[in-house]
Short mmCIF file of C-alpha atoms and ligand atoms in Angstrom, two decimals:
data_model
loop_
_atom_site.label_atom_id
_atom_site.label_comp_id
_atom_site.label_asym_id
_atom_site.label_seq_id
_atom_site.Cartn_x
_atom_site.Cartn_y
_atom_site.Cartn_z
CA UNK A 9 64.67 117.96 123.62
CA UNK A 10 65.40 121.71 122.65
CA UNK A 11 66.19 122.88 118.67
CA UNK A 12 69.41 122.87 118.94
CA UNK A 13 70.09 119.46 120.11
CA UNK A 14 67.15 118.14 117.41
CA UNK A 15 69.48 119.91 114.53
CA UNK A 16 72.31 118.11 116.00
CA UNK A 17 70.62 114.74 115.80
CA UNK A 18 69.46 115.16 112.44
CA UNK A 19 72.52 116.86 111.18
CA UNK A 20 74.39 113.68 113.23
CA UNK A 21 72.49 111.37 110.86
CA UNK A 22 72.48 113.01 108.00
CA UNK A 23 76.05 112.88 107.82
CA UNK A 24 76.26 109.01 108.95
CA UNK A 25 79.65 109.14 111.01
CA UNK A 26 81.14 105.65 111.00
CA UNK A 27 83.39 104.21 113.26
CA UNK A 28 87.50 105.32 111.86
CA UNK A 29 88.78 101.46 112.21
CA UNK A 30 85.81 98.93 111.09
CA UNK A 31 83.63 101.70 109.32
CA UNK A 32 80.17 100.16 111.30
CA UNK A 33 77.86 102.98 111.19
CA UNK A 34 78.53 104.88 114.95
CA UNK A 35 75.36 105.29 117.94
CA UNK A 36 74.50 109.07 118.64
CA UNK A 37 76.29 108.41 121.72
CA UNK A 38 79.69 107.04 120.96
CA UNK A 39 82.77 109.04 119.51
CA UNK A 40 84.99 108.42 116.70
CA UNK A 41 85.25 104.45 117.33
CA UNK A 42 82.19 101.75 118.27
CA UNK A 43 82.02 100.59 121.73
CA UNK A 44 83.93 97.43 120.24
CA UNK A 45 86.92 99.62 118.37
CA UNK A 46 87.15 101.67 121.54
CA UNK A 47 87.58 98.84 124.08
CA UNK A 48 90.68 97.72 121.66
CA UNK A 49 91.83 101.12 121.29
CA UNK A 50 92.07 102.19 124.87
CA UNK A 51 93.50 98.60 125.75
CA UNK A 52 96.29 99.17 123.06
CA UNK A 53 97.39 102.15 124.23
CA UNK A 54 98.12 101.65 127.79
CA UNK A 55 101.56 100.20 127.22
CA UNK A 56 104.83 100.72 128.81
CA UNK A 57 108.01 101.96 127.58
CA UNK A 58 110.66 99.16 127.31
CA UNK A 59 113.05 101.74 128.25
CA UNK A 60 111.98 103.84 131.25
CA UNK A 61 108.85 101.61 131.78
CA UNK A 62 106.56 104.11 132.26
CA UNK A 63 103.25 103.72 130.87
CA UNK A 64 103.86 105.21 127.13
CA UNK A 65 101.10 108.73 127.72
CA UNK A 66 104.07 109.56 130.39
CA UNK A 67 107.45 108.77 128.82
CA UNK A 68 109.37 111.30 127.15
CA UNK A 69 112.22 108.66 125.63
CA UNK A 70 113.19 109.76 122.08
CA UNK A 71 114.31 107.91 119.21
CA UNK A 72 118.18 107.60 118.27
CA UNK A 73 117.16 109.74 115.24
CA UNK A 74 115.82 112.63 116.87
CA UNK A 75 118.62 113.09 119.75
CA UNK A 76 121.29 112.84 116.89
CA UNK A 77 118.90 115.97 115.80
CA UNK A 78 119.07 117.63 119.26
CA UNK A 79 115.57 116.24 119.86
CA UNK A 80 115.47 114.97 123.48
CA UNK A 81 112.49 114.34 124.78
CA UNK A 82 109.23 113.07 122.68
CA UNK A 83 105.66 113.24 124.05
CA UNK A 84 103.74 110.81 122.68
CA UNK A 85 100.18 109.06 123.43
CA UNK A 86 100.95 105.39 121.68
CA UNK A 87 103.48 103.19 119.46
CA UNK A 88 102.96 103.31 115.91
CA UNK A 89 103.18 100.21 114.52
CA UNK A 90 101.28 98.43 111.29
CA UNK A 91 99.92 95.36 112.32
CA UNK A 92 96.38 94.03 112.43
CA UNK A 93 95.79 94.59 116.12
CA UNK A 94 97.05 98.29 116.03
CA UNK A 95 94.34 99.22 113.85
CA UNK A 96 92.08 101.21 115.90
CA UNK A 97 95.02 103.78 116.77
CA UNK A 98 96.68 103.85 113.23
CA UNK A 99 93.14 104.48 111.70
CA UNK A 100 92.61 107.23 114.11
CA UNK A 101 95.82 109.15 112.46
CA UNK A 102 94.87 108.00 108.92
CA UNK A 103 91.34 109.60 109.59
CA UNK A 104 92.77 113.02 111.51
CA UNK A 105 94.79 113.25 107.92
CA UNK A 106 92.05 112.85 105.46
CA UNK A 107 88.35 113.22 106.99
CA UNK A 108 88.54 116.31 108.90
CA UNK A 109 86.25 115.17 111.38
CA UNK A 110 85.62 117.19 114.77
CA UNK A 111 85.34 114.46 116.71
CA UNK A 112 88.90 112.67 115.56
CA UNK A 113 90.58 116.29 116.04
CA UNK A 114 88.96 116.29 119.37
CA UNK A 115 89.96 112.69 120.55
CA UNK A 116 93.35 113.48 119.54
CA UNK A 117 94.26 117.16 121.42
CA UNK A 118 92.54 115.70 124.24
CA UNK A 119 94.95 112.56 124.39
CA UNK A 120 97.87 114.43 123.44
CA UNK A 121 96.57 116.95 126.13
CA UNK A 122 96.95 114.44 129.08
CA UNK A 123 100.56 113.14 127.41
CA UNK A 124 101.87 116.93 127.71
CA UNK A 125 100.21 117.49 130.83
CA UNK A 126 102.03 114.56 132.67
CA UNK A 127 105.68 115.50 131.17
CA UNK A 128 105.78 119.78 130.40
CA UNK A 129 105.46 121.83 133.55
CA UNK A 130 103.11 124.96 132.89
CA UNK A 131 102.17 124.46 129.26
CA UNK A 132 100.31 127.47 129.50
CA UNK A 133 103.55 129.12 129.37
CA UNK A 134 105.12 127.57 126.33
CA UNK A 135 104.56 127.92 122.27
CA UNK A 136 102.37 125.76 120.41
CA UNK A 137 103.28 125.05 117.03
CA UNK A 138 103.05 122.37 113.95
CA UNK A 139 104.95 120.65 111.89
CA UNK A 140 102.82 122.03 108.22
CA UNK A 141 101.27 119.75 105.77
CA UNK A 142 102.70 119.58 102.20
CA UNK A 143 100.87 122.71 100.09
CA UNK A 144 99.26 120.09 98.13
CA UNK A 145 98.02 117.86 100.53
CA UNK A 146 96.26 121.14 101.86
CA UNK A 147 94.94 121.85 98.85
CA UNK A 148 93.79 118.11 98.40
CA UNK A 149 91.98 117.93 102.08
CA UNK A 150 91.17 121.62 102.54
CA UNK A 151 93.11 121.59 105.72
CA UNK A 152 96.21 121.01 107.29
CA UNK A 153 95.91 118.79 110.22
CA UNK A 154 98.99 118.74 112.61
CA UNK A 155 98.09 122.88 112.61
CA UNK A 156 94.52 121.85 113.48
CA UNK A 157 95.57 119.91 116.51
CA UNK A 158 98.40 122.17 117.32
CA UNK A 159 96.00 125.47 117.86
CA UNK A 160 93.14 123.53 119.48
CA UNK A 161 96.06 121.98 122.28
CA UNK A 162 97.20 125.72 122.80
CA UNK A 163 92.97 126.69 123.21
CA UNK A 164 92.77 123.43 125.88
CA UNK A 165 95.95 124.39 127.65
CA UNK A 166 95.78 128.21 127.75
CA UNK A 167 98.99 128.02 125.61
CA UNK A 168 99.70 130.59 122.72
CA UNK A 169 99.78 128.78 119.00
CA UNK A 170 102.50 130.45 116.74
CA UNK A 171 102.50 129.62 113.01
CA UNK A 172 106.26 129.00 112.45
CA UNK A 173 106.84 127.13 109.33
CA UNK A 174 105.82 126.23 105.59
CA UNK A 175 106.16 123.43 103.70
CA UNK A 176 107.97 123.17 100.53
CA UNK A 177 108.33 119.31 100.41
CA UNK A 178 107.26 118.46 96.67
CA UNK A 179 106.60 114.52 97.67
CA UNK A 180 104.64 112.97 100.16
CA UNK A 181 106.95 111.19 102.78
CA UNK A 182 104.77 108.22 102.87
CA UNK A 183 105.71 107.50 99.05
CA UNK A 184 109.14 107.25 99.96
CA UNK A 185 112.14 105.28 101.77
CA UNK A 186 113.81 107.04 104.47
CA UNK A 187 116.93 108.40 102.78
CA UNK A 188 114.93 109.92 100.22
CA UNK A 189 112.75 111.34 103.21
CA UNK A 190 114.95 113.30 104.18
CA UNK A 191 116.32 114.82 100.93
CA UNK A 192 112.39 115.04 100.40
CA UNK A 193 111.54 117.54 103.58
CA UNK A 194 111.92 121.12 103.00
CA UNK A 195 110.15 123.86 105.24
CA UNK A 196 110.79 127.76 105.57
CA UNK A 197 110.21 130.11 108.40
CA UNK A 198 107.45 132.13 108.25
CA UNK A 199 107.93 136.10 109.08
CA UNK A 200 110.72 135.40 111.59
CA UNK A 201 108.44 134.37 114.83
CA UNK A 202 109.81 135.32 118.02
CA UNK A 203 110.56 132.39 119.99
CA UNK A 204 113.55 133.72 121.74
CA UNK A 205 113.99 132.13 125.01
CA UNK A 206 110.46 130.47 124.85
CA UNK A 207 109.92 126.75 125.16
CA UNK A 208 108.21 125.60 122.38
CA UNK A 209 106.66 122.13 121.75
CA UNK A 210 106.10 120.97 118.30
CA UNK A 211 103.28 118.95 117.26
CA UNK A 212 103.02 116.36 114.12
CA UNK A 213 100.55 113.72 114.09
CA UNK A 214 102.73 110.81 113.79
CA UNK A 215 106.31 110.77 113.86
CA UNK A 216 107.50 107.91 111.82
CA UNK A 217 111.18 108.45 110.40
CA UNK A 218 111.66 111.52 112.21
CA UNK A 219 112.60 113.26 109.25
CA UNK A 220 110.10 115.87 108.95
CA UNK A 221 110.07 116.74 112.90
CA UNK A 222 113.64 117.03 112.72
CA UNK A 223 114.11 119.73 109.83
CA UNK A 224 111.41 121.50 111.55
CA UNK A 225 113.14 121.60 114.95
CA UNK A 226 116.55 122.40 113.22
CA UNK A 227 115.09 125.38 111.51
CA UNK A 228 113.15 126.40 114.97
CA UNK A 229 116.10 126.29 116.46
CA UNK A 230 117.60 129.13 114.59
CA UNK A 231 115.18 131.46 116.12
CA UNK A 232 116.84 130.44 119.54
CA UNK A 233 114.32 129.27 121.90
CA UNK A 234 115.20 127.81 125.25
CA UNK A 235 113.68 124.08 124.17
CA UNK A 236 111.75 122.12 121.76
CA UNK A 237 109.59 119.55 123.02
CA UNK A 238 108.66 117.19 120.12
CA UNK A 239 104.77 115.93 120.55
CA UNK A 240 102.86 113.25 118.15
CA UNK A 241 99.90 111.32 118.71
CA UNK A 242 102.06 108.32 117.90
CA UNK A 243 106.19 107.35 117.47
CA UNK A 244 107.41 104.70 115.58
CA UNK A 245 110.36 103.08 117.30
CA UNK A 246 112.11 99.62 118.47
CA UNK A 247 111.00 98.40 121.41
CA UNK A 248 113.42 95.54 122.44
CA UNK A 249 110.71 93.77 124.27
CA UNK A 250 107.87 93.09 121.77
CA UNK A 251 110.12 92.35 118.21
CA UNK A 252 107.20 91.78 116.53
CA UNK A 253 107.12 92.35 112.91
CA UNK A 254 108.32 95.50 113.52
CA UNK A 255 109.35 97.40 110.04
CA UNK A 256 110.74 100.75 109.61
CA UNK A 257 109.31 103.16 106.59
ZN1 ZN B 327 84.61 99.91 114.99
ZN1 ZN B 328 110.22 105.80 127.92
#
């Protein structure tokens, strides 16, 4: 074993990574979940869409919200819905929000990697860019996530990342009931971008009302590219063939 990987070890256990969704302590070997977590989580996420009945990594079906917003096609890896089984996946955005942990930023570009690559032909020739966190929540968790996983897509793809936007939302959205969402969400363009004629694809981390991917897009769209390609590790939505305790917030 050479020096380097030694310091990794012992930096590895000197930091004790736990597994995101049951918090057992995690083997050198595994990644973000335990070998149990991870069975769960891949088995959740291959599901279909009730709609075009692909499996979900390939569909691109928005939500009625976003198309009323001009959004019309979504890439997404997996549903996001709060129940007990979903854990694994929900825990894996909870944790990309507040630990700032390389290996949960790495999970989710790669997934979101394989969504885009199935749906967007040469992504190498489009814009990456994020949805941005709320100033505060920056300043609370030193980082802002969605702009994390938006430049590290663009480095896996060969794609060019393009800060577009700030956020001047006072609230966070999670405090609040949809309506109030979307007075809530307020972002500003950053020194005018040019995104003329470019397709762009905008990342969030989870899109739950559409609220905040929306406002983004509509501002975006001022700057007149030739698309916007909405892309979230997860999308909250109906799905007429599993009405299980589904709840919208
Ligand atoms: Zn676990
Ligand atoms: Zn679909």
């Amino acid at each position: 074993m050479n020096v380097k990987s030694l310091v990794e070890r012992a930096l590895f256990y000197l930091s004790v990574p736990k597994c995101v969704s049951c918090k057992s302590r995690l083997n050198f070997t595994d990644k973000v979940f335990c070998p149990e977590c991870s069975v769960k989580f891949k088995e959740n996420i291959q599901r279909n869409c009730s709609r075009c009945s692909k499996i979900l990594s390939e569909c691109t079906c928005t939500t009625e919200y976003l198309r009323h917003h001009k959004i019309n096609s979504v890439i997404k890896v997996y549903r996001y819905v709060r129940r007990p089984d979903t854990e694994p996946q929900n825990k894996l955005i909870y944790s990309l929000k507040q630990d700032g942990r390389a290996d949960v930023l790495e999970l989710s570009a790669s997934l979101l990697v394989r969504s885009l690559s199935a749906s967007v032909k040469d992504i190498n020739e489009c814009v990456i860019t994020a949805v941005p966190r709320r100033r505060r929540a920056k300043l609370e968790f030193g980082y802002d996530h969605a702009a994390a996983l938006a430049k590290l897509i663009a480095k896996k793809t060969g794609a060019e990342y393009v800060p577009t936007l700030k956020s001047l939302s006072k609230r966070p959205q999670k405090s609040l009931h949809r309506d109030l969402r979307i007075k809530n969400v307020k972002f500003a363009l950053l020194d005018t971008p040019d995104l003329k004629g470019r397709r762009v694809i905008l990342i969030d981390d989870v899109i739950t009302s559409g609220a905040s991917v929306s406002a983004a897009a509509d501002l975006i769209r001022t700057l007149q590219p030739k698309s916007i390609i909405a892309a979230a590790l997860a999308v909250a939505y109906n799905d007429e063939l599993t009405p299980l305790a589904y709840t919208e917030f």
